[in-house]
């Protein structure tokens, strides 16, 4: 038995997002569970995005995170939350992180995500649709 190490998905000055890939760990695809880890540096933002599955985030470390969500089909429904170590964050399918996972503290913010992937494009993998930056959907415009 060996530890499961995630692979980098997005890396930059602001931090990194890692994913455990079903190609490396077939059990993820078989059980239709996916996992990822966000590491966000102090005073930085993560790119706005949404995913193809519902998931939960658990704050492993950090005391001053701020998160925001825009809910589909509810133009005026936006939620902003403060995040600290030990918090659990439910993220329904299609919800956009509009505020960019901001770390307002002086230490790293680390969140692990677990999602159920029975009706996604790749079982065992969370597909992210990034809305800005060099990886964004609109990068060609």
mmCIF file with all atom_site columns, C-alpha atoms in Angstrom:
data_model
loop_
_atom_site.group_PDB
_atom_site.id
_atom_site.type_symbol
_atom_site.label_atom_id
_atom_site.label_alt_id
_atom_site.label_comp_id
_atom_site.label_asym_id
_atom_site.label_entity_id
_atom_site.label_seq_id
_atom_site.pdbx_PDB_ins_code
_atom_site.Cartn_x
_atom_site.Cartn_y
_atom_site.Cartn_z
_atom_site.occupancy
_atom_site.B_iso_or_equiv
_atom_site.pdbx_formal_charge
_atom_site.auth_seq_id
_atom_site.auth_comp_id
_atom_site.auth_asym_id
_atom_site.auth_atom_id
_atom_site.pdbx_PDB_model_num
ATOM 1   C CA . UNK A 1 1   ? 0.000   0.000  0.000   1.00 0.00 ? 1   UNK A CA 1
ATOM 2   C CA . UNK A 1 2   ? 1.281   3.489  -0.830  1.00 0.00 ? 2   UNK A CA 1
ATOM 3   C CA . UNK A 1 3   ? 0.104   7.044  -0.324  1.00 0.00 ? 3   UNK A CA 1
ATOM 4   C CA . UNK A 1 4   ? -1.943  8.600  -3.114  1.00 0.00 ? 4   UNK A CA 1
ATOM 5   C CA . UNK A 1 5   ? -0.167  11.692 -4.425  1.00 0.00 ? 5   UNK A CA 1
ATOM 6   C CA . UNK A 1 6   ? -2.141  14.182 -6.526  1.00 0.00 ? 6   UNK A CA 1
ATOM 7   C CA . UNK A 1 7   ? -0.908  15.664 -9.815  1.00 0.00 ? 7   UNK A CA 1
ATOM 8   C CA . UNK A 1 8   ? -0.783  19.432 -10.452 1.00 0.00 ? 8   UNK A CA 1
ATOM 9   C CA . UNK A 1 9   ? -3.730  20.692 -12.501 1.00 0.00 ? 9   UNK A CA 1
ATOM 10  C CA . UNK A 1 10  ? -3.110  24.459 -12.249 1.00 0.00 ? 10  UNK A CA 1
ATOM 11  C CA . UNK A 1 11  ? 0.024   26.054 -10.813 1.00 0.00 ? 11  UNK A CA 1
ATOM 12  C CA . UNK A 1 12  ? 0.893   29.727 -10.490 1.00 0.00 ? 12  UNK A CA 1
ATOM 13  C CA . UNK A 1 13  ? 2.015   32.514 -8.203  1.00 0.00 ? 13  UNK A CA 1
ATOM 14  C CA . UNK A 1 14  ? -1.319  32.448 -6.382  1.00 0.00 ? 14  UNK A CA 1
ATOM 15  C CA . UNK A 1 15  ? -1.022  28.769 -5.526  1.00 0.00 ? 15  UNK A CA 1
ATOM 16  C CA . UNK A 1 16  ? -1.866  25.392 -6.989  1.00 0.00 ? 16  UNK A CA 1
ATOM 17  C CA . UNK A 1 17  ? -4.731  23.025 -7.576  1.00 0.00 ? 17  UNK A CA 1
ATOM 18  C CA . UNK A 1 18  ? -3.994  19.309 -7.568  1.00 0.00 ? 18  UNK A CA 1
ATOM 19  C CA . UNK A 1 19  ? -6.145  16.361 -8.649  1.00 0.00 ? 19  UNK A CA 1
ATOM 20  C CA . UNK A 1 20  ? -6.018  12.646 -7.973  1.00 0.00 ? 20  UNK A CA 1
ATOM 21  C CA . UNK A 1 21  ? -6.520  11.175 -11.447 1.00 0.00 ? 21  UNK A CA 1
ATOM 22  C CA . UNK A 1 22  ? -8.534  8.033  -12.163 1.00 0.00 ? 22  UNK A CA 1
ATOM 23  C CA . UNK A 1 23  ? -5.864  7.012  -14.698 1.00 0.00 ? 23  UNK A CA 1
ATOM 24  C CA . UNK A 1 24  ? -3.401  6.762  -11.773 1.00 0.00 ? 24  UNK A CA 1
ATOM 25  C CA . UNK A 1 25  ? -5.925  5.399  -9.269  1.00 0.00 ? 25  UNK A CA 1
ATOM 26  C CA . UNK A 1 26  ? -8.586  3.280  -11.062 1.00 0.00 ? 26  UNK A CA 1
ATOM 27  C CA . UNK A 1 27  ? -10.476 2.800  -7.795  1.00 0.00 ? 27  UNK A CA 1
ATOM 28  C CA . UNK A 1 28  ? -11.622 6.442  -8.112  1.00 0.00 ? 28  UNK A CA 1
ATOM 29  C CA . UNK A 1 29  ? -13.393 5.674  -11.401 1.00 0.00 ? 29  UNK A CA 1
ATOM 30  C CA . UNK A 1 30  ? -14.823 2.419  -10.063 1.00 0.00 ? 30  UNK A CA 1
ATOM 31  C CA . UNK A 1 31  ? -16.314 4.108  -6.995  1.00 0.00 ? 31  UNK A CA 1
ATOM 32  C CA . UNK A 1 32  ? -17.191 7.315  -8.917  1.00 0.00 ? 32  UNK A CA 1
ATOM 33  C CA . UNK A 1 33  ? -15.457 9.512  -6.364  1.00 0.00 ? 33  UNK A CA 1
ATOM 34  C CA . UNK A 1 34  ? -13.054 12.343 -7.208  1.00 0.00 ? 34  UNK A CA 1
ATOM 35  C CA . UNK A 1 35  ? -10.686 14.398 -5.107  1.00 0.00 ? 35  UNK A CA 1
ATOM 36  C CA . UNK A 1 36  ? -8.684  17.583 -5.445  1.00 0.00 ? 36  UNK A CA 1
ATOM 37  C CA . UNK A 1 37  ? -6.601  19.883 -3.261  1.00 0.00 ? 37  UNK A CA 1
ATOM 38  C CA . UNK A 1 38  ? -6.382  23.682 -3.447  1.00 0.00 ? 38  UNK A CA 1
ATOM 39  C CA . UNK A 1 39  ? -3.345  25.424 -1.965  1.00 0.00 ? 39  UNK A CA 1
ATOM 40  C CA . UNK A 1 40  ? -3.731  29.206 -2.007  1.00 0.00 ? 40  UNK A CA 1
ATOM 41  C CA . UNK A 1 41  ? -0.965  31.595 -0.978  1.00 0.00 ? 41  UNK A CA 1
ATOM 42  C CA . UNK A 1 42  ? -1.638  34.606 1.290   1.00 0.00 ? 42  UNK A CA 1
ATOM 43  C CA . UNK A 1 43  ? -3.389  37.609 -0.298  1.00 0.00 ? 43  UNK A CA 1
ATOM 44  C CA . UNK A 1 44  ? -4.046  35.743 -3.564  1.00 0.00 ? 44  UNK A CA 1
ATOM 45  C CA . UNK A 1 45  ? -7.026  34.710 -5.679  1.00 0.00 ? 45  UNK A CA 1
ATOM 46  C CA . UNK A 1 46  ? -7.879  31.491 -7.471  1.00 0.00 ? 46  UNK A CA 1
ATOM 47  C CA . UNK A 1 47  ? -9.427  31.769 -10.928 1.00 0.00 ? 47  UNK A CA 1
ATOM 48  C CA . UNK A 1 48  ? -13.237 31.767 -11.209 1.00 0.00 ? 48  UNK A CA 1
ATOM 49  C CA . UNK A 1 49  ? -14.525 28.366 -12.241 1.00 0.00 ? 49  UNK A CA 1
ATOM 50  C CA . UNK A 1 50  ? -17.262 25.784 -12.000 1.00 0.00 ? 50  UNK A CA 1
ATOM 51  C CA . UNK A 1 51  ? -17.226 21.982 -12.009 1.00 0.00 ? 51  UNK A CA 1
ATOM 52  C CA . UNK A 1 52  ? -19.282 19.190 -13.556 1.00 0.00 ? 52  UNK A CA 1
ATOM 53  C CA . UNK A 1 53  ? -20.168 17.560 -10.227 1.00 0.00 ? 53  UNK A CA 1
ATOM 54  C CA . UNK A 1 54  ? -21.291 18.463 -6.763  1.00 0.00 ? 54  UNK A CA 1
ATOM 55  C CA . UNK A 1 55  ? -18.575 18.353 -4.146  1.00 0.00 ? 55  UNK A CA 1
ATOM 56  C CA . UNK A 1 56  ? -17.618 19.218 -0.595  1.00 0.00 ? 56  UNK A CA 1
ATOM 57  C CA . UNK A 1 57  ? -14.600 21.227 0.412   1.00 0.00 ? 57  UNK A CA 1
ATOM 58  C CA . UNK A 1 58  ? -12.932 20.833 3.787   1.00 0.00 ? 58  UNK A CA 1
ATOM 59  C CA . UNK A 1 59  ? -10.529 23.534 4.997   1.00 0.00 ? 59  UNK A CA 1
ATOM 60  C CA . UNK A 1 60  ? -7.357  21.764 6.163   1.00 0.00 ? 60  UNK A CA 1
ATOM 61  C CA . UNK A 1 61  ? -5.478  24.934 7.150   1.00 0.00 ? 61  UNK A CA 1
ATOM 62  C CA . UNK A 1 62  ? -5.863  28.685 7.071   1.00 0.00 ? 62  UNK A CA 1
ATOM 63  C CA . UNK A 1 63  ? -7.913  31.101 9.134   1.00 0.00 ? 63  UNK A CA 1
ATOM 64  C CA . UNK A 1 64  ? -8.807  33.998 6.821   1.00 0.00 ? 64  UNK A CA 1
ATOM 65  C CA . UNK A 1 65  ? -10.228 32.609 3.593   1.00 0.00 ? 65  UNK A CA 1
ATOM 66  C CA . UNK A 1 66  ? -13.139 34.249 1.819   1.00 0.00 ? 66  UNK A CA 1
ATOM 67  C CA . UNK A 1 67  ? -15.287 32.430 -0.711  1.00 0.00 ? 67  UNK A CA 1
ATOM 68  C CA . UNK A 1 68  ? -18.190 33.379 -2.913  1.00 0.00 ? 68  UNK A CA 1
ATOM 69  C CA . UNK A 1 69  ? -20.608 31.536 -5.114  1.00 0.00 ? 69  UNK A CA 1
ATOM 70  C CA . UNK A 1 70  ? -23.043 32.452 -7.886  1.00 0.00 ? 70  UNK A CA 1
ATOM 71  C CA . UNK A 1 71  ? -25.923 30.008 -8.245  1.00 0.00 ? 71  UNK A CA 1
ATOM 72  C CA . UNK A 1 72  ? -27.224 29.072 -11.723 1.00 0.00 ? 72  UNK A CA 1
ATOM 73  C CA . UNK A 1 73  ? -30.711 30.295 -12.666 1.00 0.00 ? 73  UNK A CA 1
ATOM 74  C CA . UNK A 1 74  ? -30.752 32.684 -9.701  1.00 0.00 ? 74  UNK A CA 1
ATOM 75  C CA . UNK A 1 75  ? -29.383 36.003 -10.994 1.00 0.00 ? 75  UNK A CA 1
ATOM 76  C CA . UNK A 1 76  ? -29.507 37.704 -7.600  1.00 0.00 ? 76  UNK A CA 1
ATOM 77  C CA . UNK A 1 77  ? -28.422 34.697 -5.516  1.00 0.00 ? 77  UNK A CA 1
ATOM 78  C CA . UNK A 1 78  ? -24.798 35.139 -4.497  1.00 0.00 ? 78  UNK A CA 1
ATOM 79  C CA . UNK A 1 79  ? -23.271 33.890 -1.266  1.00 0.00 ? 79  UNK A CA 1
ATOM 80  C CA . UNK A 1 80  ? -20.046 35.042 0.399   1.00 0.00 ? 80  UNK A CA 1
ATOM 81  C CA . UNK A 1 81  ? -18.566 33.043 3.271   1.00 0.00 ? 81  UNK A CA 1
ATOM 82  C CA . UNK A 1 82  ? -15.560 33.357 5.582   1.00 0.00 ? 82  UNK A CA 1
ATOM 83  C CA . UNK A 1 83  ? -13.442 30.222 5.769   1.00 0.00 ? 83  UNK A CA 1
ATOM 84  C CA . UNK A 1 84  ? -11.226 28.834 8.496   1.00 0.00 ? 84  UNK A CA 1
ATOM 85  C CA . UNK A 1 85  ? -9.623  25.542 9.384   1.00 0.00 ? 85  UNK A CA 1
ATOM 86  C CA . UNK A 1 86  ? -12.258 22.860 9.998   1.00 0.00 ? 86  UNK A CA 1
ATOM 87  C CA . UNK A 1 87  ? -15.016 24.421 7.846   1.00 0.00 ? 87  UNK A CA 1
ATOM 88  C CA . UNK A 1 88  ? -16.990 22.228 5.444   1.00 0.00 ? 88  UNK A CA 1
ATOM 89  C CA . UNK A 1 89  ? -18.222 23.857 2.217   1.00 0.00 ? 89  UNK A CA 1
ATOM 90  C CA . UNK A 1 90  ? -20.928 22.234 0.068   1.00 0.00 ? 90  UNK A CA 1
ATOM 91  C CA . UNK A 1 91  ? -20.644 23.187 -3.627  1.00 0.00 ? 91  UNK A CA 1
ATOM 92  C CA . UNK A 1 92  ? -23.574 22.052 -5.810  1.00 0.00 ? 92  UNK A CA 1
ATOM 93  C CA . UNK A 1 93  ? -23.055 21.194 -9.492  1.00 0.00 ? 93  UNK A CA 1
ATOM 94  C CA . UNK A 1 94  ? -22.797 24.235 -11.763 1.00 0.00 ? 94  UNK A CA 1
ATOM 95  C CA . UNK A 1 95  ? -22.198 26.803 -9.013  1.00 0.00 ? 95  UNK A CA 1
ATOM 96  C CA . UNK A 1 96  ? -19.590 29.343 -10.089 1.00 0.00 ? 96  UNK A CA 1
ATOM 97  C CA . UNK A 1 97  ? -16.936 30.543 -7.680  1.00 0.00 ? 97  UNK A CA 1
ATOM 98  C CA . UNK A 1 98  ? -17.245 34.207 -8.660  1.00 0.00 ? 98  UNK A CA 1
ATOM 99  C CA . UNK A 1 99  ? -15.055 35.781 -6.035  1.00 0.00 ? 99  UNK A CA 1
ATOM 100 C CA . UNK A 1 100 ? -12.000 33.651 -6.829  1.00 0.00 ? 100 UNK A CA 1
ATOM 101 C CA . UNK A 1 101 ? -11.250 31.720 -3.589  1.00 0.00 ? 101 UNK A CA 1
ATOM 102 C CA . UNK A 1 102 ? -9.491  34.627 -1.908  1.00 0.00 ? 102 UNK A CA 1
ATOM 103 C CA . UNK A 1 103 ? -6.990  34.089 0.885   1.00 0.00 ? 103 UNK A CA 1
ATOM 104 C CA . UNK A 1 104 ? -7.126  37.205 3.056   1.00 0.00 ? 104 UNK A CA 1
ATOM 105 C CA . UNK A 1 105 ? -4.711  35.840 5.663   1.00 0.00 ? 105 UNK A CA 1
ATOM 106 C CA . UNK A 1 106 ? -0.979  35.729 6.237   1.00 0.00 ? 106 UNK A CA 1
ATOM 107 C CA . UNK A 1 107 ? -0.721  31.949 5.934   1.00 0.00 ? 107 UNK A CA 1
ATOM 108 C CA . UNK A 1 108 ? -1.595  29.436 3.221   1.00 0.00 ? 108 UNK A CA 1
ATOM 109 C CA . UNK A 1 109 ? -5.190  28.339 2.770   1.00 0.00 ? 109 UNK A CA 1
ATOM 110 C CA . UNK A 1 110 ? -5.559  24.649 1.955   1.00 0.00 ? 110 UNK A CA 1
ATOM 111 C CA . UNK A 1 111 ? -8.838  22.983 1.002   1.00 0.00 ? 111 UNK A CA 1
ATOM 112 C CA . UNK A 1 112 ? -9.451  19.392 -0.022  1.00 0.00 ? 112 UNK A CA 1
ATOM 113 C CA . UNK A 1 113 ? -12.415 18.644 -2.287  1.00 0.00 ? 113 UNK A CA 1
ATOM 114 C CA . UNK A 1 114 ? -14.325 15.368 -2.626  1.00 0.00 ? 114 UNK A CA 1
ATOM 115 C CA . UNK A 1 115 ? -16.974 14.910 -5.298  1.00 0.00 ? 115 UNK A CA 1
ATOM 116 C CA . UNK A 1 116 ? -19.426 12.300 -6.522  1.00 0.00 ? 116 UNK A CA 1
ATOM 117 C CA . UNK A 1 117 ? -18.875 11.637 -10.242 1.00 0.00 ? 117 UNK A CA 1
ATOM 118 C CA . UNK A 1 118 ? -21.483 9.104  -11.342 1.00 0.00 ? 118 UNK A CA 1
ATOM 119 C CA . UNK A 1 119 ? -22.893 11.381 -14.077 1.00 0.00 ? 119 UNK A CA 1
ATOM 120 C CA . UNK A 1 120 ? -19.836 13.303 -15.277 1.00 0.00 ? 120 UNK A CA 1
ATOM 121 C CA . UNK A 1 121 ? -17.754 13.097 -18.428 1.00 0.00 ? 121 UNK A CA 1
ATOM 122 C CA . UNK A 1 122 ? -14.882 11.176 -16.760 1.00 0.00 ? 122 UNK A CA 1
ATOM 123 C CA . UNK A 1 123 ? -15.887 9.059  -13.728 1.00 0.00 ? 123 UNK A CA 1
ATOM 124 C CA . UNK A 1 124 ? -13.464 9.601  -10.859 1.00 0.00 ? 124 UNK A CA 1
ATOM 125 C CA . UNK A 1 125 ? -12.391 13.050 -12.105 1.00 0.00 ? 125 UNK A CA 1
ATOM 126 C CA . UNK A 1 126 ? -13.734 16.533 -11.427 1.00 0.00 ? 126 UNK A CA 1
ATOM 127 C CA . UNK A 1 127 ? -13.748 18.468 -14.708 1.00 0.00 ? 127 UNK A CA 1
ATOM 128 C CA . UNK A 1 128 ? -13.192 22.157 -14.049 1.00 0.00 ? 128 UNK A CA 1
ATOM 129 C CA . UNK A 1 129 ? -14.263 24.912 -16.403 1.00 0.00 ? 129 UNK A CA 1
ATOM 130 C CA . UNK A 1 130 ? -12.054 27.903 -15.710 1.00 0.00 ? 130 UNK A CA 1
ATOM 131 C CA . UNK A 1 131 ? -13.622 31.217 -16.685 1.00 0.00 ? 131 UNK A CA 1
ATOM 132 C CA . UNK A 1 132 ? -10.581 33.531 -16.733 1.00 0.00 ? 132 UNK A CA 1
ATOM 133 C CA . UNK A 1 133 ? -6.835  33.614 -17.246 1.00 0.00 ? 133 UNK A CA 1
ATOM 134 C CA . UNK A 1 134 ? -4.678  31.675 -19.687 1.00 0.00 ? 134 UNK A CA 1
ATOM 135 C CA . UNK A 1 135 ? -6.658  28.458 -19.035 1.00 0.00 ? 135 UNK A CA 1
ATOM 136 C CA . UNK A 1 136 ? -10.035 30.171 -19.325 1.00 0.00 ? 136 UNK A CA 1
ATOM 137 C CA . UNK A 1 137 ? -12.836 29.258 -21.695 1.00 0.00 ? 137 UNK A CA 1
ATOM 138 C CA . UNK A 1 138 ? -12.598 32.705 -23.333 1.00 0.00 ? 138 UNK A CA 1
ATOM 139 C CA . UNK A 1 139 ? -8.825  32.774 -23.840 1.00 0.00 ? 139 UNK A CA 1
ATOM 140 C CA . UNK A 1 140 ? -9.139  32.873 -27.644 1.00 0.00 ? 140 UNK A CA 1
ATOM 141 C CA . UNK A 1 141 ? -11.096 36.134 -27.712 1.00 0.00 ? 141 UNK A CA 1
#
